[in-house]
PDB file of C-alpha atoms in Angstrom:
ATOM      1  CA  MET A   1       1.712 -30.207   0.567  1.00 37.00           C
ATOM      2  CA  ASP A   2       5.071 -29.084  -0.851  1.00 39.00           C
ATOM      3  CA  ALA A   3       6.776 -26.175   0.884  1.00 40.00           C
ATOM      4  CA  GLY A   4       6.779 -24.142  -2.311  1.00 39.00           C
ATOM      5  CA  ARG A   5       3.011 -24.385  -2.866  1.00 38.00           C
ATOM      6  CA  ARG A   6       0.104 -22.760  -1.034  1.00 40.00           C
ATOM      7  CA  ARG A   7      -3.574 -23.491  -1.273  1.00 41.00           C
ATOM      8  CA  ALA A   8      -5.575 -20.662  -2.855  1.00 39.00           C
ATOM      9  CA  ASP A   9      -8.929 -22.414  -3.261  1.00 39.00           C
ATOM     10  CA  HIS A  10     -10.608 -19.585  -1.313  1.00 42.00           C
ATOM     11  CA  ALA A  11      -9.914 -17.296  -4.235  1.00 41.00           C
ATOM     12  CA  GLY A  12     -10.987 -19.733  -6.941  1.00 38.00           C
ATOM     13  CA  MET A  13      -7.398 -20.676  -7.840  1.00 39.00           C
ATOM     14  CA  ASP A  14      -5.493 -23.974  -7.612  1.00 43.00           C
ATOM     15  CA  ASP A  15      -2.117 -24.384  -5.862  1.00 56.00           C
ATOM     16  CA  ILE A  16       0.200 -21.493  -6.587  1.00 66.00           C
ATOM     17  CA  GLU A  17       3.433 -22.626  -8.246  1.00 69.00           C
ATOM     18  CA  TRP A  18       5.681 -20.201  -6.379  1.00 64.00           C
ATOM     19  CA  LEU A  19       8.844 -21.689  -7.827  1.00 65.00           C
ATOM     20  CA  SER A  20       7.816 -21.368 -11.457  1.00 79.00           C
ATOM     21  CA  ALA A  21      10.129 -19.097 -13.442  1.00 77.00           C
ATOM     22  CA  GLY A  22       7.225 -17.116 -14.865  1.00 84.00           C
ATOM     23  CA  LEU A  23       5.711 -16.289 -11.478  1.00 88.00           C
ATOM     24  CA  LEU A  24       9.054 -15.491  -9.838  1.00 90.00           C
ATOM     25  CA  GLY A  25       9.869 -13.223 -12.765  1.00 92.00           C
ATOM     26  CA  TRP A  26       6.546 -11.412 -12.336  1.00 93.00           C
ATOM     27  CA  VAL A  27       7.155 -11.052  -8.591  1.00 93.00           C
ATOM     28  CA  ALA A  28      10.625  -9.598  -9.248  1.00 94.00           C
ATOM     29  CA  LEU A  29       9.347  -7.161 -11.881  1.00 95.00           C
ATOM     30  CA  SER A  30       6.424  -6.063  -9.695  1.00 94.00           C
ATOM     31  CA  PHE A  31       8.608  -5.244  -6.704  1.00 95.00           C
ATOM     32  CA  LEU A  32      11.374  -3.695  -8.794  1.00 94.00           C
ATOM     33  CA  LEU A  33       8.862  -1.222 -10.237  1.00 92.00           C
ATOM     34  CA  ALA A  34       7.159  -0.680  -6.890  1.00 90.00           C
ATOM     35  CA  GLY A  35      10.524  -0.068  -5.190  1.00 90.00           C
ATOM     36  CA  LEU A  36      11.515   2.366  -7.935  1.00 88.00           C
ATOM     37  CA  VAL A  37       8.308   4.343  -7.357  1.00 84.00           C
ATOM     38  CA  LYS A  38       8.964   4.462  -3.616  1.00 84.00           C
ATOM     39  CA  GLY A  39      12.581   5.500  -4.194  1.00 81.00           C
ATOM     40  CA  VAL A  40      11.445   8.439  -6.311  1.00 78.00           C
ATOM     41  CA  SER A  41       8.330   9.545  -4.414  1.00 74.00           C
ATOM     42  CA  GLY A  42       8.672   8.140  -0.876  1.00 72.00           C
ATOM     43  CA  MET A  43       5.436   6.139  -1.188  1.00 75.00           C
ATOM     44  CA  GLY A  44       3.513   3.802  -3.463  1.00 77.00           C
ATOM     45  CA  LEU A  45       5.247   0.452  -2.902  1.00 85.00           C
ATOM     46  CA  PRO A  46       2.259  -1.416  -1.370  1.00 84.00           C
ATOM     47  CA  THR A  47      -0.179   0.164  -3.814  1.00 82.00           C
ATOM     48  CA  LEU A  48       1.741  -0.627  -6.994  1.00 86.00           C
ATOM     49  CA  ALA A  49       2.927  -4.031  -5.758  1.00 89.00           C
ATOM     50  CA  MET A  50      -0.648  -5.091  -4.916  1.00 86.00           C
ATOM     51  CA  ALA A  51      -1.900  -3.791  -8.250  1.00 84.00           C
ATOM     52  CA  LEU A  52       0.677  -5.712 -10.282  1.00 89.00           C
ATOM     53  CA  LEU A  53       0.678  -8.890  -8.190  1.00 90.00           C
ATOM     54  CA  SER A  54      -3.105  -9.095  -8.307  1.00 84.00           C
ATOM     55  CA  LEU A  55      -2.955  -9.460 -12.084  1.00 85.00           C
ATOM     56  CA  ARG A  56      -1.415 -12.916 -11.538  1.00 85.00           C
ATOM     57  CA  LEU A  57      -2.347 -13.852  -7.952  1.00 85.00           C
ATOM     58  CA  PRO A  58      -5.433 -13.858  -5.706  1.00 81.00           C
ATOM     59  CA  ALA A  59      -5.585 -10.888  -3.361  1.00 77.00           C
ATOM     60  CA  ALA A  60      -4.698 -12.696  -0.100  1.00 77.00           C
ATOM     61  CA  PRO A  61      -1.420 -14.303  -1.297  1.00 82.00           C
ATOM     62  CA  ALA A  62      -0.515 -11.034  -3.027  1.00 84.00           C
ATOM     63  CA  ALA A  63      -0.988  -9.143   0.254  1.00 82.00           C
ATOM     64  CA  ALA A  64       1.018 -11.739   2.209  1.00 82.00           C
ATOM     65  CA  LEU A  65       3.859 -11.388  -0.286  1.00 87.00           C
ATOM     66  CA  MET A  66       3.693  -7.585  -0.125  1.00 86.00           C
ATOM     67  CA  LEU A  67       3.824  -7.215   3.670  1.00 84.00           C
ATOM     68  CA  LEU A  68       7.509  -7.941   4.410  1.00 84.00           C
ATOM     69  CA  PRO A  69       8.944  -5.593   1.737  1.00 87.00           C
ATOM     70  CA  ALA A  70       6.417  -2.928   2.753  1.00 84.00           C
ATOM     71  CA  LEU A  71       7.425  -3.191   6.414  1.00 83.00           C
ATOM     72  CA  LEU A  72      11.182  -3.227   5.891  1.00 84.00           C
ATOM     73  CA  THR A  73      11.263  -0.424   3.327  1.00 81.00           C
ATOM     74  CA  ASN A  74       9.253   1.827   5.669  1.00 78.00           C
ATOM     75  CA  VAL A  75      11.585   1.455   8.668  1.00 79.00           C
ATOM     76  CA  ALA A  76      13.934   4.250   7.625  1.00 70.00           C
ATOM     77  CA  GLN A  77      11.028   6.486   6.610  1.00 75.00           C
ATOM     78  CA  CYS A  78       9.584   6.269  10.143  1.00 82.00           C
ATOM     79  CA  LEU A  79      12.733   7.772  11.650  1.00 77.00           C
ATOM     80  CA  GLY A  80      13.196  11.513  11.875  1.00 79.00           C
ATOM     81  CA  PRO A  81      12.933  14.595  14.077  1.00 86.00           C
ATOM     82  CA  HIS A  82       9.151  15.003  13.810  1.00 89.00           C
ATOM     83  CA  ALA A  83       8.013  11.803  15.543  1.00 88.00           C
ATOM     84  CA  ALA A  84       6.927  13.285  18.888  1.00 90.00           C
ATOM     85  CA  GLY A  85       4.910  16.092  17.314  1.00 92.00           C
ATOM     86  CA  LEU A  86       3.334  13.760  14.774  1.00 94.00           C
ATOM     87  CA  TRP A  87       2.196  11.298  17.463  1.00 94.00           C
ATOM     88  CA  ARG A  88       0.602  14.126  19.465  1.00 93.00           C
ATOM     89  CA  ARG A  89      -1.214  15.388  16.394  1.00 94.00           C
ATOM     90  CA  LEU A  90      -2.052  12.193  14.516  1.00 96.00           C
ATOM     91  CA  TRP A  91      -2.826   9.653  17.241  1.00 96.00           C
ATOM     92  CA  PRO A  92      -6.571   9.665  16.368  1.00 97.00           C
ATOM     93  CA  LEU A  93      -5.759   8.853  12.728  1.00 97.00           C
ATOM     94  CA  TRP A  94      -3.374   6.053  13.642  1.00 96.00           C
ATOM     95  CA  THR A  95      -5.636   4.629  16.357  1.00 97.00           C
ATOM     96  CA  GLY A  96      -8.528   4.510  13.885  1.00 96.00           C
ATOM     97  CA  LEU A  97      -6.271   2.955  11.245  1.00 96.00           C
ATOM     98  CA  VAL A  98      -5.237   0.089  13.521  1.00 95.00           C
ATOM     99  CA  LEU A  99      -8.759  -0.533  14.863  1.00 96.00           C
ATOM    100  CA  GLY A 100     -10.326  -0.287  11.402  1.00 94.00           C
ATOM    101  CA  THR A 101      -7.867  -2.795   9.946  1.00 92.00           C
ATOM    102  CA  LEU A 102      -8.215  -5.279  12.782  1.00 92.00           C
ATOM    103  CA  PHE A 103     -11.967  -5.134  13.387  1.00 92.00           C
ATOM    104  CA  ALA A 104     -13.653  -3.865  10.211  1.00 85.00           C
ATOM    105  CA  PRO A 105     -16.880  -5.886   9.695  1.00 82.00           C
ATOM    106  CA  LEU A 106     -16.458  -5.843   5.901  1.00 71.00           C
ATOM    107  CA  PRO A 107     -15.109  -8.986   4.185  1.00 68.00           C
ATOM    108  CA  SER A 108     -11.322  -9.076   4.390  1.00 62.00           C
ATOM    109  CA  LEU A 109      -8.688 -10.338   1.981  1.00 61.00           C
ATOM    110  CA  GLY A 110      -8.535 -13.754   3.572  1.00 56.00           C
ATOM    111  CA  SER A 111     -12.259 -14.352   3.947  1.00 56.00           C
ATOM    112  CA  GLY A 112     -12.690 -15.893   0.507  1.00 54.00           C
ATOM    113  CA  HIS A 113     -15.138 -13.321  -0.841  1.00 56.00           C
ATOM    114  CA  GLY A 114     -15.029 -12.934  -4.587  1.00 58.00           C
ATOM    115  CA  GLY A 115     -15.000  -9.150  -4.669  1.00 70.00           C
ATOM    116  CA  ALA A 116     -11.452  -8.480  -3.411  1.00 68.00           C
ATOM    117  CA  ARG A 117     -10.040  -7.910  -6.892  1.00 72.00           C
ATOM    118  CA  LEU A 118     -13.005  -5.709  -7.829  1.00 80.00           C
ATOM    119  CA  ALA A 119     -12.650  -3.674  -4.626  1.00 81.00           C
ATOM    120  CA  LEU A 120      -8.912  -3.248  -5.198  1.00 80.00           C
ATOM    121  CA  GLY A 121      -9.569  -2.112  -8.767  1.00 82.00           C
ATOM    122  CA  GLY A 122     -12.097   0.447  -7.549  1.00 87.00           C
ATOM    123  CA  VAL A 123      -9.679   1.849  -4.971  1.00 87.00           C
ATOM    124  CA  LEU A 124      -6.903   2.144  -7.557  1.00 85.00           C
ATOM    125  CA  VAL A 125      -9.171   3.959 -10.011  1.00 90.00           C
ATOM    126  CA  ALA A 126     -10.355   6.352  -7.282  1.00 90.00           C
ATOM    127  CA  TYR A 127      -6.793   7.036  -6.125  1.00 88.00           C
ATOM    128  CA  GLY A 128      -5.590   7.541  -9.686  1.00 87.00           C
ATOM    129  CA  LEU A 129      -8.363  10.031 -10.433  1.00 91.00           C
ATOM    130  CA  PHE A 130      -7.739  11.845  -7.142  1.00 89.00           C
ATOM    131  CA  GLY A 131      -4.061  12.238  -7.986  1.00 86.00           C
ATOM    132  CA  LEU A 132      -4.762  13.446 -11.510  1.00 87.00           C
ATOM    133  CA  CYS A 133      -7.385  15.982 -10.408  1.00 87.00           C
ATOM    134  CA  ARG A 134      -5.200  17.184  -7.504  1.00 81.00           C
ATOM    135  CA  PRO A 135      -8.072  18.801  -5.562  1.00 84.00           C
ATOM    136  CA  ARG A 136      -7.031  21.312  -2.925  1.00 82.00           C
ATOM    137  CA  LEU A 137      -8.471  19.998   0.320  1.00 83.00           C
ATOM    138  CA  PRO A 138      -9.383  22.435   3.099  1.00 88.00           C
ATOM    139  CA  ASP A 139      -7.417  22.353   6.333  1.00 88.00           C
ATOM    140  CA  PRO A 140      -9.592  20.468   8.882  1.00 90.00           C
ATOM    141  CA  GLY A 141      -8.588  22.903  11.636  1.00 88.00           C
ATOM    142  CA  ARG A 142     -10.278  22.185  14.955  1.00 89.00           C
ATOM    143  CA  HIS A 143     -12.063  19.191  13.446  1.00 93.00           C
ATOM    144  CA  ALA A 144      -8.765  17.417  12.702  1.00 92.00           C
ATOM    145  CA  ALA A 145      -9.007  14.972  15.618  1.00 94.00           C
ATOM    146  CA  TRP A 146     -12.386  13.403  14.839  1.00 95.00           C
ATOM    147  CA  LEU A 147     -11.883  13.635  11.075  1.00 95.00           C
ATOM    148  CA  GLY A 148      -8.526  11.918  11.500  1.00 95.00           C
ATOM    149  CA  GLY A 149     -10.107   9.145  13.534  1.00 96.00           C
ATOM    150  CA  LEU A 150     -12.807   8.685  10.887  1.00 96.00           C
ATOM    151  CA  ALA A 151     -10.231   8.691   8.066  1.00 95.00           C
ATOM    152  CA  GLY A 152      -8.253   6.084   9.969  1.00 95.00           C
ATOM    153  CA  LEU A 153     -11.254   3.813  10.509  1.00 95.00           C
ATOM    154  CA  LEU A 154     -12.269   4.032   6.842  1.00 93.00           C
ATOM    155  CA  GLY A 155      -8.686   3.578   5.694  1.00 91.00           C
ATOM    156  CA  GLY A 156      -8.311   0.535   7.919  1.00 93.00           C
ATOM    157  CA  ALA A 157     -11.443  -1.044   6.478  1.00 91.00           C
ATOM    158  CA  VAL A 158     -10.187  -0.410   2.938  1.00 88.00           C
ATOM    159  CA  SER A 159      -6.791  -1.842   3.868  1.00 87.00           C
ATOM    160  CA  ALA A 160      -8.320  -5.012   5.306  1.00 86.00           C
ATOM    161  CA  ALA A 161     -10.430  -5.537   2.184  1.00 84.00           C
ATOM    162  CA  THR A 162      -7.873  -4.651  -0.501  1.00 83.00           C
ATOM    163  CA  GLY A 163      -4.352  -4.554   0.962  1.00 80.00           C
ATOM    164  CA  VAL A 164      -3.982  -0.894  -0.135  1.00 82.00           C
ATOM    165  CA  PHE A 165      -3.558   1.797   2.522  1.00 81.00           C
ATOM    166  CA  VAL A 166      -3.868   5.049   0.594  1.00 84.00           C
ATOM    167  CA  LEU A 167      -7.531   6.083   0.839  1.00 87.00           C
ATOM    168  CA  PRO A 168      -8.652   8.197   2.600  1.00 90.00           C
ATOM    169  CA  MET A 169      -5.488   8.367   4.725  1.00 90.00           C
ATOM    170  CA  VAL A 170      -3.167  10.059   2.205  1.00 87.00           C
ATOM    171  CA  PRO A 171      -5.663  12.826   1.238  1.00 90.00           C
ATOM    172  CA  PHE A 172      -6.254  13.548   4.940  1.00 94.00           C
ATOM    173  CA  LEU A 173      -2.512  13.856   5.620  1.00 91.00           C
ATOM    174  CA  GLN A 174      -2.142  16.137   2.608  1.00 87.00           C
ATOM    175  CA  SER A 175      -4.942  18.370   3.916  1.00 91.00           C
ATOM    176  CA  LEU A 176      -2.929  19.070   7.084  1.00 92.00           C
ATOM    177  CA  GLN A 177      -0.351  21.054   5.046  1.00 86.00           C
ATOM    178  CA  LEU A 178       2.582  19.376   6.786  1.00 87.00           C
ATOM    179  CA  ARG A 179       6.113  20.290   5.790  1.00 84.00           C
ATOM    180  CA  ARG A 180       7.692  17.853   3.340  1.00 76.00           C
ATOM    181  CA  GLY A 181       9.924  16.130   5.890  1.00 78.00           C
ATOM    182  CA  ALA A 182       7.079  15.754   8.384  1.00 86.00           C
ATOM    183  CA  LEU A 183       4.707  14.491   5.679  1.00 85.00           C
ATOM    184  CA  ILE A 184       7.159  11.821   4.501  1.00 80.00           C
ATOM    185  CA  GLN A 185       7.706  10.679   8.090  1.00 87.00           C
ATOM    186  CA  ALA A 186       3.947  10.658   8.764  1.00 90.00           C
ATOM    187  CA  LEU A 187       3.392   8.544   5.641  1.00 86.00           C
ATOM    188  CA  GLY A 188       6.118   6.117   6.757  1.00 85.00           C
ATOM    189  CA  ILE A 189       4.596   5.676  10.226  1.00 91.00           C
ATOM    190  CA  SER A 190       1.106   5.318   8.726  1.00 92.00           C
ATOM    191  CA  PHE A 191       2.187   2.652   6.249  1.00 86.00           C
ATOM    192  CA  MET A 192       4.125   0.810   8.966  1.00 87.00           C
ATOM    193  CA  LEU A 193       1.098   0.691  11.280  1.00 92.00           C
ATOM    194  CA  ALA A 194      -1.165  -0.336   8.405  1.00 89.00           C
ATOM    195  CA  SER A 195       1.204  -3.129   7.356  1.00 84.00           C
ATOM    196  CA  LEU A 196       1.551  -4.478  10.898  1.00 87.00           C
ATOM    197  CA  SER A 197      -2.212  -4.357  11.452  1.00 89.00           C
ATOM    198  CA  LEU A 198      -2.924  -6.102   8.156  1.00 86.00           C
ATOM    199  CA  ALA A 199      -0.317  -8.768   8.935  1.00 82.00           C
ATOM    200  CA  THR A 200      -1.998  -9.330  12.315  1.00 85.00           C
ATOM    201  CA  ARG A 201      -5.427  -9.662  10.724  1.00 83.00           C
ATOM    202  CA  LEU A 202      -4.216 -12.062   8.051  1.00 76.00           C
ATOM    203  CA  GLY A 203      -1.794 -13.989  10.264  1.00 71.00           C
ATOM    204  CA  GLY A 204      -4.384 -16.380  11.652  1.00 48.00           C
ATOM    205  CA  LEU A 205      -5.830 -17.290   8.278  1.00 45.00           C
ATOM    206  CA  GLU A 206      -4.500 -20.326   6.415  1.00 47.00           C
ATOM    207  CA  ALA A 207      -5.451 -18.658   3.134  1.00 42.00           C
ATOM    208  CA  ALA A 208      -3.072 -15.777   3.859  1.00 45.00           C
ATOM    209  CA  ALA A 209      -0.138 -17.813   5.157  1.00 51.00           C
ATOM    210  CA  PRO A 210       3.218 -16.337   4.111  1.00 54.00           C
ATOM    211  CA  PRO A 211       4.216 -17.522   0.659  1.00 65.00           C
ATOM    212  CA  ASP A 212       7.311 -19.489  -0.268  1.00 76.00           C
ATOM    213  CA  ALA A 213      10.566 -18.212   1.240  1.00 80.00           C
ATOM    214  CA  ILE A 214      12.237 -17.957  -2.163  1.00 85.00           C
ATOM    215  CA  ALA A 215       9.390 -15.819  -3.519  1.00 86.00           C
ATOM    216  CA  SER A 216       9.588 -13.598  -0.413  1.00 86.00           C
ATOM    217  CA  GLY A 217      13.352 -13.220  -0.832  1.00 89.00           C
ATOM    218  CA  VAL A 218      12.980 -12.320  -4.509  1.00 91.00           C
ATOM    219  CA  ALA A 219      10.330  -9.730  -3.595  1.00 92.00           C
ATOM    220  CA  LEU A 220      12.478  -8.092  -0.918  1.00 91.00           C
ATOM    221  CA  LEU A 221      15.669  -7.967  -3.002  1.00 94.00           C
ATOM    222  CA  ALA A 222      13.799  -6.564  -6.005  1.00 94.00           C
ATOM    223  CA  ALA A 223      12.118  -3.903  -3.845  1.00 93.00           C
ATOM    224  CA  LEU A 224      15.442  -2.780  -2.363  1.00 91.00           C
ATOM    225  CA  ALA A 225      17.066  -2.698  -5.809  1.00 93.00           C
ATOM    226  CA  GLY A 226      14.168  -0.642  -7.135  1.00 91.00           C
ATOM    227  CA  MET A 227      14.430   1.807  -4.233  1.00 87.00           C
ATOM    228  CA  GLY A 228      18.135   2.276  -4.905  1.00 87.00           C
ATOM    229  CA  LEU A 229      17.458   2.971  -8.564  1.00 88.00           C
ATOM    230  CA  GLY A 230      14.603   5.319  -7.688  1.00 83.00           C
ATOM    231  CA  ALA A 231      16.793   7.306  -5.305  1.00 78.00           C
ATOM    232  CA  ARG A 232      19.275   7.874  -8.148  1.00 82.00           C
ATOM    233  CA  LEU A 233      16.539   8.965 -10.526  1.00 80.00           C
ATOM    234  CA  ARG A 234      14.802  11.253  -8.032  1.00 71.00           C
ATOM    235  CA  GLU A 235      16.782  14.367  -8.899  1.00 70.00           C
ATOM    236  CA  ARG A 236      16.602  13.803 -12.661  1.00 77.00           C
ATOM    237  CA  LEU A 237      12.857  13.328 -13.104  1.00 72.00           C
ATOM    238  CA  PRO A 238      10.336  16.201 -13.095  1.00 75.00           C
ATOM    239  CA  THR A 239       8.301  15.396  -9.997  1.00 65.00           C
ATOM    240  CA  LEU A 240       4.929  16.511 -11.369  1.00 73.00           C
ATOM    241  CA  VAL A 241       5.347  14.570 -14.622  1.00 74.00           C
ATOM    242  CA  PHE A 242       6.359  11.433 -12.730  1.00 73.00           C
ATOM    243  CA  GLN A 243       3.430  11.691 -10.320  1.00 74.00           C
ATOM    244  CA  ARG A 244       0.890  12.199 -13.099  1.00 80.00           C
ATOM    245  CA  ALA A 245       2.242   9.215 -15.016  1.00 78.00           C
ATOM    246  CA  LEU A 246       2.045   7.107 -11.860  1.00 76.00           C
ATOM    247  CA  PHE A 247      -1.588   8.067 -11.184  1.00 84.00           C
ATOM    248  CA  VAL A 248      -2.480   7.206 -14.791  1.00 84.00           C
ATOM    249  CA  VAL A 249      -0.907   3.763 -14.250  1.00 78.00           C
ATOM    250  CA  PHE A 250      -2.918   3.266 -11.047  1.00 80.00           C
ATOM    251  CA  ALA A 251      -6.176   4.170 -12.787  1.00 85.00           C
ATOM    252  CA  LEU A 252      -5.481   1.919 -15.783  1.00 83.00           C
ATOM    253  CA  LEU A 253      -4.491  -1.033 -13.600  1.00 78.00           C
ATOM    254  CA  GLY A 254      -7.642  -0.548 -11.535  1.00 81.00           C
ATOM    255  CA  LEU A 255      -9.803  -0.509 -14.655  1.00 84.00           C
ATOM    256  CA  LEU A 256      -8.088  -3.673 -15.927  1.00 77.00           C
ATOM    257  CA  MET A 257      -8.841  -5.472 -12.645  1.00 74.00           C
ATOM    258  CA  MET A 258     -12.478  -4.381 -12.675  1.00 79.00           C
ATOM    259  CA  LEU A 259     -12.927  -5.524 -16.281  1.00 76.00           C
ATOM    260  CA  ARG A 260     -11.343  -8.897 -15.556  1.00 64.00           C
TER     261      ARG A 260
END
């Protein structure tokens, strides 16, 4: 088999022509937009990248292509002065997230089940509606430890099945009323652990083997360029307007996947 092609029969698709101009262009556009979103908001790269890539690719190759940019763009976000306190407070969430991703009994991205795109669409719609409704979640208080562990386990299972890490992890973190700097660092650590766990789960599956090196390089460069552009736009865009527009995009993309 050529180095630039990967089998995707498990997802009902023939060899992926990674080196085709059309696909490379779609990969670049997907990660440019996803990086821009992360540059503005500090999150959203895996979610938007998976949503856009899955319009042209099966879920497992899309997740394999997403992992390296997601990992590298989260490195800086993991660093900060709040790490020790966050680990003491959030270890149940992060332990559940890792265990849920690695050992969830539900079908995973690389298992060949036909519902991965449908599940991803459902998660995107749910996340979009959650963001638009902006419900005020109660502080879990003394129940934070076991609720965090449960949120982590459920989030890990969703991550293994769809490649998206946001539910119910992000709502749980928001319910803790963390300061902005601590919340951004907690999101970075959470996404890093989720990406590493998903890579470990998919790493032994031929169907989720890393895609062509050129496609991976295009994805990473586009993501970094998008983040740079997003950082410049951050101070010029009304945050609430941007977030609402982004959640509308998530919901519409999810609906499109479910209809297809």
